[in-house]
Coordinates of N, CA and C in Angstrom, one line a residue:
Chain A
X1423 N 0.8 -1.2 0.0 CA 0.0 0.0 0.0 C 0.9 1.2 0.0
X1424 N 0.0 2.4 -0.4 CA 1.3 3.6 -0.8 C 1.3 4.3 0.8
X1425 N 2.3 4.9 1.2 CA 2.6 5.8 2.4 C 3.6 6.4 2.1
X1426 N 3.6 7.2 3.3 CA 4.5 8.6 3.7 C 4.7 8.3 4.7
X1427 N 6.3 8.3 4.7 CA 6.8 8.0 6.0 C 7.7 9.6 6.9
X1428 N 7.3 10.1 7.7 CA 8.2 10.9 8.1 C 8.5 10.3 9.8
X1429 N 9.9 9.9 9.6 CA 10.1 9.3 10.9 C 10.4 10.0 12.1
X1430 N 10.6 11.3 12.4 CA 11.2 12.2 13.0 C 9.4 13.1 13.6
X1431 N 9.6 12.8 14.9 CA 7.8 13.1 15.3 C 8.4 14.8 16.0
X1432 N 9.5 14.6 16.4 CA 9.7 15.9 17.0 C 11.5 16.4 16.7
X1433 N 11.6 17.6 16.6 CA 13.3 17.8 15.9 C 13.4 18.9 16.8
X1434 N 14.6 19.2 17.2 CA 14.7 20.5 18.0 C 16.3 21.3 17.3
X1435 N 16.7 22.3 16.9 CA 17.6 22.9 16.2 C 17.7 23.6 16.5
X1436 N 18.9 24.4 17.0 CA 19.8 26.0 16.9 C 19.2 27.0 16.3
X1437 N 19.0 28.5 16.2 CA 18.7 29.1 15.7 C 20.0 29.2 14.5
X1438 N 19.7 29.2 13.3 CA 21.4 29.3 12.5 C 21.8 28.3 12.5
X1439 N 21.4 27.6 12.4 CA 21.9 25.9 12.1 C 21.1 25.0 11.1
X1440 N 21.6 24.0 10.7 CA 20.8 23.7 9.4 C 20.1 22.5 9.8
X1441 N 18.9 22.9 9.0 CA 17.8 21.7 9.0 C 18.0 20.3 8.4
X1442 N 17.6 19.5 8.7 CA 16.9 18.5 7.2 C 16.2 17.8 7.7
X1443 N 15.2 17.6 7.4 CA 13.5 16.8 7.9 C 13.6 15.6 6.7
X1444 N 13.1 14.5 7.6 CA 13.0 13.4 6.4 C 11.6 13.2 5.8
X1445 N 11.8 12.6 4.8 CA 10.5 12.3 4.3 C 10.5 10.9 3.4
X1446 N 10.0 9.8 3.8 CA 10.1 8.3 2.4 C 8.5 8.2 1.8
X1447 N 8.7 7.7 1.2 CA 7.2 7.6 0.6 C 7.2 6.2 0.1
X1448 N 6.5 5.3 -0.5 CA 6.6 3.9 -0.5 C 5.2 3.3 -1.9
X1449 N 5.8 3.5 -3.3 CA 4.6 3.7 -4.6 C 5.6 3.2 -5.5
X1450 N 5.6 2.8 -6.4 CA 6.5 2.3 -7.6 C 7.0 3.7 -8.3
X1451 N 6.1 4.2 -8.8 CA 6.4 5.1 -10.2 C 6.4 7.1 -9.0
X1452 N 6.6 7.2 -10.2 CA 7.6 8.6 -9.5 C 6.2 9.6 -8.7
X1453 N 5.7 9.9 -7.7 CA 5.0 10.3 -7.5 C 5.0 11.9 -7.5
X1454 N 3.8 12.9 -7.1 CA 4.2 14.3 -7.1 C 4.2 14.4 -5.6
X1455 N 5.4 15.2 -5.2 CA 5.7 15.7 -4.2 C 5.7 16.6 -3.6
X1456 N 5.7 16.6 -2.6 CA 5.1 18.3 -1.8 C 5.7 18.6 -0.4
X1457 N 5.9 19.7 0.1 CA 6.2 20.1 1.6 C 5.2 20.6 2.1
X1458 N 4.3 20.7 2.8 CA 3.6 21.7 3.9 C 4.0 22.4 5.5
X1459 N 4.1 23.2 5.3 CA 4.1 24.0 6.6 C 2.9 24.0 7.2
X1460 N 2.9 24.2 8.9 CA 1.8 24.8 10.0 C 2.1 25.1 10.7
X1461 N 1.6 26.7 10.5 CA 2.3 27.3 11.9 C 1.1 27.1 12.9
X1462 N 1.3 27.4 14.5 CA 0.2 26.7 15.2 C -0.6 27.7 15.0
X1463 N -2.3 27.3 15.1 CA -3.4 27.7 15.0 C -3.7 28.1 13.7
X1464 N -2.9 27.7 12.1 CA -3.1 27.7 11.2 C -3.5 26.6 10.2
X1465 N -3.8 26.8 9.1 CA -3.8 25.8 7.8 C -2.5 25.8 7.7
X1466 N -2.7 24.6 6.6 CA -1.5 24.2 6.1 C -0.8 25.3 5.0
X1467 N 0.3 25.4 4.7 CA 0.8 26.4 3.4 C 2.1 25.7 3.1
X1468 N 1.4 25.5 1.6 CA 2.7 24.9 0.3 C 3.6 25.6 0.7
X1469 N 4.6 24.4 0.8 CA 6.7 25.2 1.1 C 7.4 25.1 -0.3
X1470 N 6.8 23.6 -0.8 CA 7.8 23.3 -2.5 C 6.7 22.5 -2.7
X1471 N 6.9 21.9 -4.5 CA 6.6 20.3 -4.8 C 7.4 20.2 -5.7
X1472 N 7.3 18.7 -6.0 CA 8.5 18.0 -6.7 C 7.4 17.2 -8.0
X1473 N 7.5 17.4 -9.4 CA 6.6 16.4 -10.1 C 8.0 16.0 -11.1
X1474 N 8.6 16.9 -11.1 CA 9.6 15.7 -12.5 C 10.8 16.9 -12.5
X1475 N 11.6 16.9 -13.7 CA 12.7 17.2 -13.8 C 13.8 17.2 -12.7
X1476 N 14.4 18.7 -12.7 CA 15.4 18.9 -11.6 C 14.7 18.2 -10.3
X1477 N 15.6 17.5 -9.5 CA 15.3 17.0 -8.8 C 15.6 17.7 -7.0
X1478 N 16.6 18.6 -7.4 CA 16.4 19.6 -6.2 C 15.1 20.7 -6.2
X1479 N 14.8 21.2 -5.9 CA 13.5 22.0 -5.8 C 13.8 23.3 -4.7
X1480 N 13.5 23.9 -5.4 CA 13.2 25.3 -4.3 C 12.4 26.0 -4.0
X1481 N 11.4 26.5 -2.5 CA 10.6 26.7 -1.8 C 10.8 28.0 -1.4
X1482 N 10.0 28.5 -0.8 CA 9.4 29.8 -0.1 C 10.2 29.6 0.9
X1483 N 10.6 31.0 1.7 CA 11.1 30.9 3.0 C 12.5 30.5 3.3
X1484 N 13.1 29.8 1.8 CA 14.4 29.7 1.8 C 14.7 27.8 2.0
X1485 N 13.6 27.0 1.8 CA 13.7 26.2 1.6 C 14.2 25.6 1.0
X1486 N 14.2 23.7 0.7 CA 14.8 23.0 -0.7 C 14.7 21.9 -0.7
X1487 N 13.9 21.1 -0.9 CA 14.4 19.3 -0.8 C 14.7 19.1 -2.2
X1488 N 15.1 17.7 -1.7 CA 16.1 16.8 -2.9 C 15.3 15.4 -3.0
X1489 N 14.5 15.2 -4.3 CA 13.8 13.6 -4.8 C 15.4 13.1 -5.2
X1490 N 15.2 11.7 -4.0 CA 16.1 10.9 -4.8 C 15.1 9.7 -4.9
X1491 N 15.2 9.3 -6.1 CA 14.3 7.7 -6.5 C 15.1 6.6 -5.8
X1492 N 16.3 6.4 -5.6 CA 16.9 5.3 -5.0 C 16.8 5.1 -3.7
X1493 N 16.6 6.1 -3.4 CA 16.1 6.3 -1.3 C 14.4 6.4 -1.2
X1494 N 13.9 6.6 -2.8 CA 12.6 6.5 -2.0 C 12.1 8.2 -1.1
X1495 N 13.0 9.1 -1.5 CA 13.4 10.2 -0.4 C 13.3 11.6 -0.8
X1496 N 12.5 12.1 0.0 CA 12.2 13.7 -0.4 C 12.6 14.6 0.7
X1497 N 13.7 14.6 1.2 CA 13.9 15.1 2.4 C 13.7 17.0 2.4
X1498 N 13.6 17.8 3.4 CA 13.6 19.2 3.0 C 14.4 19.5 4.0
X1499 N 15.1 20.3 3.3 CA 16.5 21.1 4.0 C 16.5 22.7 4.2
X1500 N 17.0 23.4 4.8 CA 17.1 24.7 5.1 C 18.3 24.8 5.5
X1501 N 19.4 25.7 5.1 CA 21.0 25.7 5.5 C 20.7 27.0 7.3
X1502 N 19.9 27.8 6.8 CA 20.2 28.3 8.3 C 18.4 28.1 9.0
X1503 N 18.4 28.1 9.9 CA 17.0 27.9 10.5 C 16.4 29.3 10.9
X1504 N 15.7 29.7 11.3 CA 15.1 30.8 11.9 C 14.1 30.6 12.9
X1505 N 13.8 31.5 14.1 CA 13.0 31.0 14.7 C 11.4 31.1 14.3
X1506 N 11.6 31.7 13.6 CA 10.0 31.9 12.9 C 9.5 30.3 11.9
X1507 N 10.7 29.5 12.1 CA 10.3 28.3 11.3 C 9.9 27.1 12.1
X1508 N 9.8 27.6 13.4 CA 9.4 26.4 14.2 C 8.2 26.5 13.8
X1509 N 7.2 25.3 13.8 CA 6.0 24.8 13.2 C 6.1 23.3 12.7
X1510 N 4.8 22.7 12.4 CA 5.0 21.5 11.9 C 5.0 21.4 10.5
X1511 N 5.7 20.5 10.2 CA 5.8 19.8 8.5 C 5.5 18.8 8.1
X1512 N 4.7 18.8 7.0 CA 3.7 17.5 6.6 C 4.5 17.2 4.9
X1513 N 5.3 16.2 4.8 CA 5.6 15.9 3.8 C 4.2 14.8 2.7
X1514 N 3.7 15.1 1.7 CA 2.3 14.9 1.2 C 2.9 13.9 -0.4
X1515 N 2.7 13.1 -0.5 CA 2.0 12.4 -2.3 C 1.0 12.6 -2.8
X1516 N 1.3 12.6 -3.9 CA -0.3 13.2 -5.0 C -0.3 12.0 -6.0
X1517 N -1.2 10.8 -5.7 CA -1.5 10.1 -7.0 C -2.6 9.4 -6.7
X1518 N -3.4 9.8 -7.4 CA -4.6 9.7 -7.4 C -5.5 10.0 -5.9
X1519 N -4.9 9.9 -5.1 CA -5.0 10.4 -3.7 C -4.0 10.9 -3.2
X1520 N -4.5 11.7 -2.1 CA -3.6 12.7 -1.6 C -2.9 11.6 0.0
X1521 N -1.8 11.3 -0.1 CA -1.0 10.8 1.6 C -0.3 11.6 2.3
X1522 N -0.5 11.8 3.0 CA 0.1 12.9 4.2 C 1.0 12.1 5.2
X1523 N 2.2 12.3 5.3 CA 3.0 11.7 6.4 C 2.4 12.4 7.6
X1524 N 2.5 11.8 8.8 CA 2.5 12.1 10.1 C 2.7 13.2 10.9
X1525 N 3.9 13.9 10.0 CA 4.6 15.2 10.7 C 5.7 15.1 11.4
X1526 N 6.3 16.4 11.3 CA 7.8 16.7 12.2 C 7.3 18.0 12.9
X1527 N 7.2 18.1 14.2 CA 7.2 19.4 14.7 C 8.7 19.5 14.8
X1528 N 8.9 20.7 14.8 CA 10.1 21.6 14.5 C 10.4 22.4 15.8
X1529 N 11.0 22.7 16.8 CA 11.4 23.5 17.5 C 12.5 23.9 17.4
X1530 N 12.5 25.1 17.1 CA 14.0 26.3 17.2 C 14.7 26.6 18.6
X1531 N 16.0 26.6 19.1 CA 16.2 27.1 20.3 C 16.9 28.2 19.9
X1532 N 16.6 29.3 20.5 CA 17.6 30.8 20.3 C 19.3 30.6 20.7
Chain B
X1305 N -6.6 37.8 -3.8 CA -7.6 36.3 -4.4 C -7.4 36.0 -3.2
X1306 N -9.0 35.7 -2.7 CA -9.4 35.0 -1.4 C -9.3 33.5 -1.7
X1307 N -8.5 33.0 -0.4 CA -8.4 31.5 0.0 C -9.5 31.0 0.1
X1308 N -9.5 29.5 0.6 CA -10.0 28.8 0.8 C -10.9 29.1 2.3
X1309 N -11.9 29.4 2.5 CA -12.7 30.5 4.1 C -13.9 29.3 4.6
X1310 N -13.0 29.4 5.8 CA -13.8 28.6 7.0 C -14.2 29.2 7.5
X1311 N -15.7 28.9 8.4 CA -16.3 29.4 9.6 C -16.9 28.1 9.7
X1312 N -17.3 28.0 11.4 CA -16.3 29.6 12.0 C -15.2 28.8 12.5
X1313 N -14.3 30.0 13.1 CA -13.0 29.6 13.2 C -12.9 28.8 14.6
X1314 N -13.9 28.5 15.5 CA -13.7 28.2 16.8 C -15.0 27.8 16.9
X1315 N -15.3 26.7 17.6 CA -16.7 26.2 17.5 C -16.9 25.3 19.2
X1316 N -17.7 26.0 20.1 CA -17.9 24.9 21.5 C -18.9 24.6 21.7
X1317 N -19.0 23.4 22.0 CA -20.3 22.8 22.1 C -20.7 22.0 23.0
X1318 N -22.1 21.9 23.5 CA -22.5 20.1 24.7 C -22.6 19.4 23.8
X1319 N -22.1 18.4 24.6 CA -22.3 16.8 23.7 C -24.0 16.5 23.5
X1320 N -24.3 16.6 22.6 CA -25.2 15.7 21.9 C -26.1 17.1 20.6
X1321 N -25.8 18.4 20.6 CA -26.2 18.6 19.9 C -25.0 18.8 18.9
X1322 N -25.9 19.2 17.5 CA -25.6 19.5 16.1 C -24.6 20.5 16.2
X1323 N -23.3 20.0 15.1 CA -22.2 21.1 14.7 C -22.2 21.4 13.4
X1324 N -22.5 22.4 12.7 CA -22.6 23.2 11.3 C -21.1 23.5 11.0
X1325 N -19.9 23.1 9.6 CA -19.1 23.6 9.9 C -19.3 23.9 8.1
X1326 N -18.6 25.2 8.3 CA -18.6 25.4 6.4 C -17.4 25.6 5.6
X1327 N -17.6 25.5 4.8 CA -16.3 26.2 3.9 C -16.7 26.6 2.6
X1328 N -15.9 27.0 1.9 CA -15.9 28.1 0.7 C -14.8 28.0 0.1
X1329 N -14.5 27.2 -1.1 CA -13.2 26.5 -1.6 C -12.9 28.2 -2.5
X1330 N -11.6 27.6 -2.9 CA -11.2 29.0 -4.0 C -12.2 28.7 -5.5
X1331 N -12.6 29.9 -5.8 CA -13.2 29.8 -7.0 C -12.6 29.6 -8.2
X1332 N -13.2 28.2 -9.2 CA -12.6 27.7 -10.0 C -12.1 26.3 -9.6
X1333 N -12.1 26.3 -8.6 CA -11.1 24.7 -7.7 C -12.7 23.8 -7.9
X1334 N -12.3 22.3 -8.5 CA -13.6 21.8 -8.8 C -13.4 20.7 -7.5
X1335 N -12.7 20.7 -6.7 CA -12.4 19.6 -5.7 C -12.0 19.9 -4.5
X1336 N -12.6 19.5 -3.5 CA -13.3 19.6 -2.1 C -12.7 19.1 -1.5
X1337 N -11.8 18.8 -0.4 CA -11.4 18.0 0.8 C -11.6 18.4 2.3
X1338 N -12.4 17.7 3.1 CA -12.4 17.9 4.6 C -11.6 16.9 4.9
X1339 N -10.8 17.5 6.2 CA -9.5 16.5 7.0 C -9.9 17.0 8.5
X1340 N -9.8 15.8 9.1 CA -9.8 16.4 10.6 C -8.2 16.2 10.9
X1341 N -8.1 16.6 12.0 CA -6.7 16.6 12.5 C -6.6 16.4 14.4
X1342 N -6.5 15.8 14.9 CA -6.2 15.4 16.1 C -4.7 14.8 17.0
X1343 N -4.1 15.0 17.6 CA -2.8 14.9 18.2 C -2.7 13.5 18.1
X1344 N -3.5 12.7 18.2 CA -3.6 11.1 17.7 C -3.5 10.7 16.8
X1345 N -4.2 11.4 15.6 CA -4.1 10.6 14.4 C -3.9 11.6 13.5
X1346 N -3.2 12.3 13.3 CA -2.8 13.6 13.2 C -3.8 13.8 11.9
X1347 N -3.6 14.2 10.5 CA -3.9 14.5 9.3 C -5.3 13.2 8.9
X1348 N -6.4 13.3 9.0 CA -7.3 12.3 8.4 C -8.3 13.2 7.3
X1349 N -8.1 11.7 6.3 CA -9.1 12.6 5.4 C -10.8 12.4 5.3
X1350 N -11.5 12.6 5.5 CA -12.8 12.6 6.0 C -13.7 11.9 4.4
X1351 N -13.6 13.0 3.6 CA -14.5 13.1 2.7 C -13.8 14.0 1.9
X1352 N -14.1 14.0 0.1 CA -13.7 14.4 -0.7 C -14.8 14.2 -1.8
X1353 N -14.9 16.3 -2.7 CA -15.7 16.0 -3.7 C -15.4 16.0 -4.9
X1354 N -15.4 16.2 -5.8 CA -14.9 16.4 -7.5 C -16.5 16.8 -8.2
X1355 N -16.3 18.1 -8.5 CA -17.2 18.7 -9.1 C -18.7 18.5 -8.4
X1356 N -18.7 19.0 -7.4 CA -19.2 18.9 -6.1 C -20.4 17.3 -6.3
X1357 N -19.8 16.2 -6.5 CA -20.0 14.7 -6.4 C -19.4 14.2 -4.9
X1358 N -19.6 13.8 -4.3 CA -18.9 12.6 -3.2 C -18.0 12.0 -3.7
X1359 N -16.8 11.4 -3.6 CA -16.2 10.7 -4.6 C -15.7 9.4 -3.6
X1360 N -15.3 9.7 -2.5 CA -14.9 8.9 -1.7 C -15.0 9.8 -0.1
X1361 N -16.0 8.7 0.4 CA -16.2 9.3 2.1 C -16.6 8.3 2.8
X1362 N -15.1 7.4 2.9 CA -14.8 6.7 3.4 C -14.0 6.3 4.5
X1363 N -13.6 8.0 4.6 CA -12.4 8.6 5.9 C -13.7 8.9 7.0
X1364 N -15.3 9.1 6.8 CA -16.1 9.5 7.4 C -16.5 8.5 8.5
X1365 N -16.0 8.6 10.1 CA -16.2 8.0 10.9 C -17.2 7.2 11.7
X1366 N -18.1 7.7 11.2 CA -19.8 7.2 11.3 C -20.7 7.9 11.0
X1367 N -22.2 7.4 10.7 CA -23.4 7.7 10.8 C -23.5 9.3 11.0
X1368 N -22.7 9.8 12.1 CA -23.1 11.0 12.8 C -22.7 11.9 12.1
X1369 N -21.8 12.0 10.7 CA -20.9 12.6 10.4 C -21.5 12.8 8.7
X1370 N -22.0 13.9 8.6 CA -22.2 13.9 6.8 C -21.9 15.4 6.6
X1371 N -21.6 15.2 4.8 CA -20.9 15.8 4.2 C -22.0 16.6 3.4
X1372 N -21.9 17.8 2.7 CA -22.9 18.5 1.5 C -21.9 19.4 0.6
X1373 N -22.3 19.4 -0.8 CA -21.5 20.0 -1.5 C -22.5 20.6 -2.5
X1374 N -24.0 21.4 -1.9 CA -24.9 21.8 -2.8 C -24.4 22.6 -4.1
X1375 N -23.4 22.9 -4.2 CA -22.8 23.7 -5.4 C -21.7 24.1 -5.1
X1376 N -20.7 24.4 -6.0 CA -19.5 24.7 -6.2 C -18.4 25.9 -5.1
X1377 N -19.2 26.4 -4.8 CA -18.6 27.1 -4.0 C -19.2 27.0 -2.2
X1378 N -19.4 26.3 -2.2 CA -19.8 25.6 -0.8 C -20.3 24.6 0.3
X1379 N -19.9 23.9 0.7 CA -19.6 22.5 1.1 C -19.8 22.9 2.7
X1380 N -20.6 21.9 3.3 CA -20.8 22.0 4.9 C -20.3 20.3 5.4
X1381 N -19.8 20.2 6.8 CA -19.6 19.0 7.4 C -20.5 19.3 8.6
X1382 N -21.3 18.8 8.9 CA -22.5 18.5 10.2 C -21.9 17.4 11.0
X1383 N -22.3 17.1 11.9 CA -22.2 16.5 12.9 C -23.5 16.4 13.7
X1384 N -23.8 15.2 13.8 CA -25.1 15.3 14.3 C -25.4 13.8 15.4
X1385 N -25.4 13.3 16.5 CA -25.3 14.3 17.4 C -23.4 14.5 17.6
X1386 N -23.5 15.7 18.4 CA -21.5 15.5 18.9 C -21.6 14.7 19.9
X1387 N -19.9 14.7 20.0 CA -19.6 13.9 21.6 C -18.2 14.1 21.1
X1388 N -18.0 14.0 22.3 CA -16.1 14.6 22.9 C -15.4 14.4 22.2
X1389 N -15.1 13.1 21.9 CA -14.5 12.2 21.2 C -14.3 13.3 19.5
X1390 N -15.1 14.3 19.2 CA -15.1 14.7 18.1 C -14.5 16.1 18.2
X1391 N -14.3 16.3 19.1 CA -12.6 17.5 19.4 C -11.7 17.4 18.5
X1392 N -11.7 18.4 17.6 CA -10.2 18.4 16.7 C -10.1 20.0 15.8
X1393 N -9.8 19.6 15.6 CA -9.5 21.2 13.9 C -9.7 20.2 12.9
X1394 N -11.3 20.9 12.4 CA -11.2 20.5 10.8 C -10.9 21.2 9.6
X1395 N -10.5 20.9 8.6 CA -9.6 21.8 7.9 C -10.6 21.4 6.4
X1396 N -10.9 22.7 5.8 CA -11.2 22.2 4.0 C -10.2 22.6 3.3
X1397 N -9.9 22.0 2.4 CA -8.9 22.0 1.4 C -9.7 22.1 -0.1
X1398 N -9.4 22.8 -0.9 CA -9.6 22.4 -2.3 C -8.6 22.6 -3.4
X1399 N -8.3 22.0 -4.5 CA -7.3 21.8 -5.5 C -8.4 22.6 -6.8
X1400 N -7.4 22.5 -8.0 CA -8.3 22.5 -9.4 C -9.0 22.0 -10.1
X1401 N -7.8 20.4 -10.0 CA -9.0 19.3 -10.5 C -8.1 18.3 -9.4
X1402 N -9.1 17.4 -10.0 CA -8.2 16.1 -8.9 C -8.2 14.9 -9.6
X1403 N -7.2 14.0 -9.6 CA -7.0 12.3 -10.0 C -5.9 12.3 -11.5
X1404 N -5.9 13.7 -11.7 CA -4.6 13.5 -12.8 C -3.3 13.9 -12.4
X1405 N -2.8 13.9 -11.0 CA -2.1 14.0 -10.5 C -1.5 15.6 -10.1
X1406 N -0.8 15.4 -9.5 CA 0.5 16.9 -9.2 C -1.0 18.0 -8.9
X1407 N -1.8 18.0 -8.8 CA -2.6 19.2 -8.5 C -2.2 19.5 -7.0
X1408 N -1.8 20.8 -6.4 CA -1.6 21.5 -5.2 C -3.0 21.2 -4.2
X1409 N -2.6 21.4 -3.1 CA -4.1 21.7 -1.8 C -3.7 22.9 -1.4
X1410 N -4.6 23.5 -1.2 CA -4.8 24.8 -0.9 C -6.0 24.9 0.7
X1411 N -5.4 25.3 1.7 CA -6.1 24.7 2.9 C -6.8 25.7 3.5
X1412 N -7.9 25.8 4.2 CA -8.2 27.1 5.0 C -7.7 26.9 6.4
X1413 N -7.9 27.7 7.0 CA -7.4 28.2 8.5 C -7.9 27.2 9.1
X1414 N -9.0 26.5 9.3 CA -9.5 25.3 10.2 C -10.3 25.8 11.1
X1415 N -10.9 24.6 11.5 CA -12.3 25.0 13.0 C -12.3 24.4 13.7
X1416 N -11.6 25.5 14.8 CA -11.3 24.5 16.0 C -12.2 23.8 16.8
X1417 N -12.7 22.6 16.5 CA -14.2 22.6 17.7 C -13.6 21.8 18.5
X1418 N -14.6 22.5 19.4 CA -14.6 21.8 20.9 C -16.2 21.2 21.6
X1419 N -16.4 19.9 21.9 CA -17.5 19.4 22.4 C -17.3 18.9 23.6
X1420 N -18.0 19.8 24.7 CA -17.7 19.2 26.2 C -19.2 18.6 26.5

């Protein structure tokens, strides 16, 4: 069956330090990929997506993941963090239905 | 260009009456999603429409729980009766089209309810 795996339920990081949130997904063929952000007491809001070509991607906010097909792996990266980025992250598939990983809540320390 | 608009934003209730929750997808979006969201089972998808049809509401928890999509620009989730157990933030989402893949969700702010 298809899933989204994000294995990391809670991450805590430096302000100025770099991120990377994981994300696996588990479907044969290349799926379309996505980041979401939530900041608390909000909806969700598109960070990137991934459907084909370049396989690095670039996002709002200074984001970036990298589709690798051999890992199965959409991870999203950030080289410096900020504290305005703590929030949770929903790594999502789009094929024919929409799968939502679990989530990473994010905490920044100053 | 107005998002995707929930009401209301905060919803408290006694257990056993009726919860009205609405939404108002972006115009032009032919496809509908309600998710609830709970610290338990984080992201669930409830019900989803395509060109305001039912297409699959199979994420809909019971009996107590129905969906309406009288026209395109408006979609209600009721609850009828509540109970505790139905505390969460529901969230509508709508896309452009849906089932040919890579289409975006676009979410609204969510409704926080609460049933004591």
């Amino acid at each position: 069956a298809q899933s989204v795996t994000q294995p990391d339920i809670h991450i805590t990081v430096s302000e100025g330090a770099s991120l990377e949130l994981r994300c696996n997904y588990s479907y044969g063929a290349t799926p379309y990929l996505f980041w979401y952000v939530q900041s608390p007491g909000q909806g969700l809001q598109l960070l990137l997506k991934y459907f084909s070509g370049d396989t690095l991607v670039q996002g709002i906010k200074g984001f970036e993941a990298e589709f690798k097909r051999s890992q199965s792996s959409f991870n999203l990266r950030k080289p410096s963090v900020h504290w305005s980025d703590a929030a949770e992250y929903f790594c999502l598939y789009n094929f024919n239905k929409f799968y939502f990983g679990s989530g990473t809540k994010l905490n920044v320390k100053p | 260009d107005a998002g995707v608009i929930q009401s209301p934003r905060h919803e408290v209730t006694e257990m056993g009456q009726e919860v009205t929750l609405r939404c108002k997808p972006i115009s032009g979006h032919n496809s509908l999603f309600w998710y609830r969201q709970t610290m338990m089972r984080g992201l669930e998808l409830l019900i989803y429409f395509n060109n305001n049809v039912p297409i699959d509401d199979s994420g809909m928890p019971e009996d107590r729980f129905s969906a309406k999509m009288p026209n395109a620009s408006f979609s209600t989730l009721k609850i009828q009766p509540s109970e505790p157990r139905d505390s969460a933030v529901y969230f509508c989402a709508s896309s452009l089209t849906f089932g040919q893949g890579g289409e975006k969700l676009f979410f609204g702010s969510g409704t926080q309810l609460s049933v004591l």
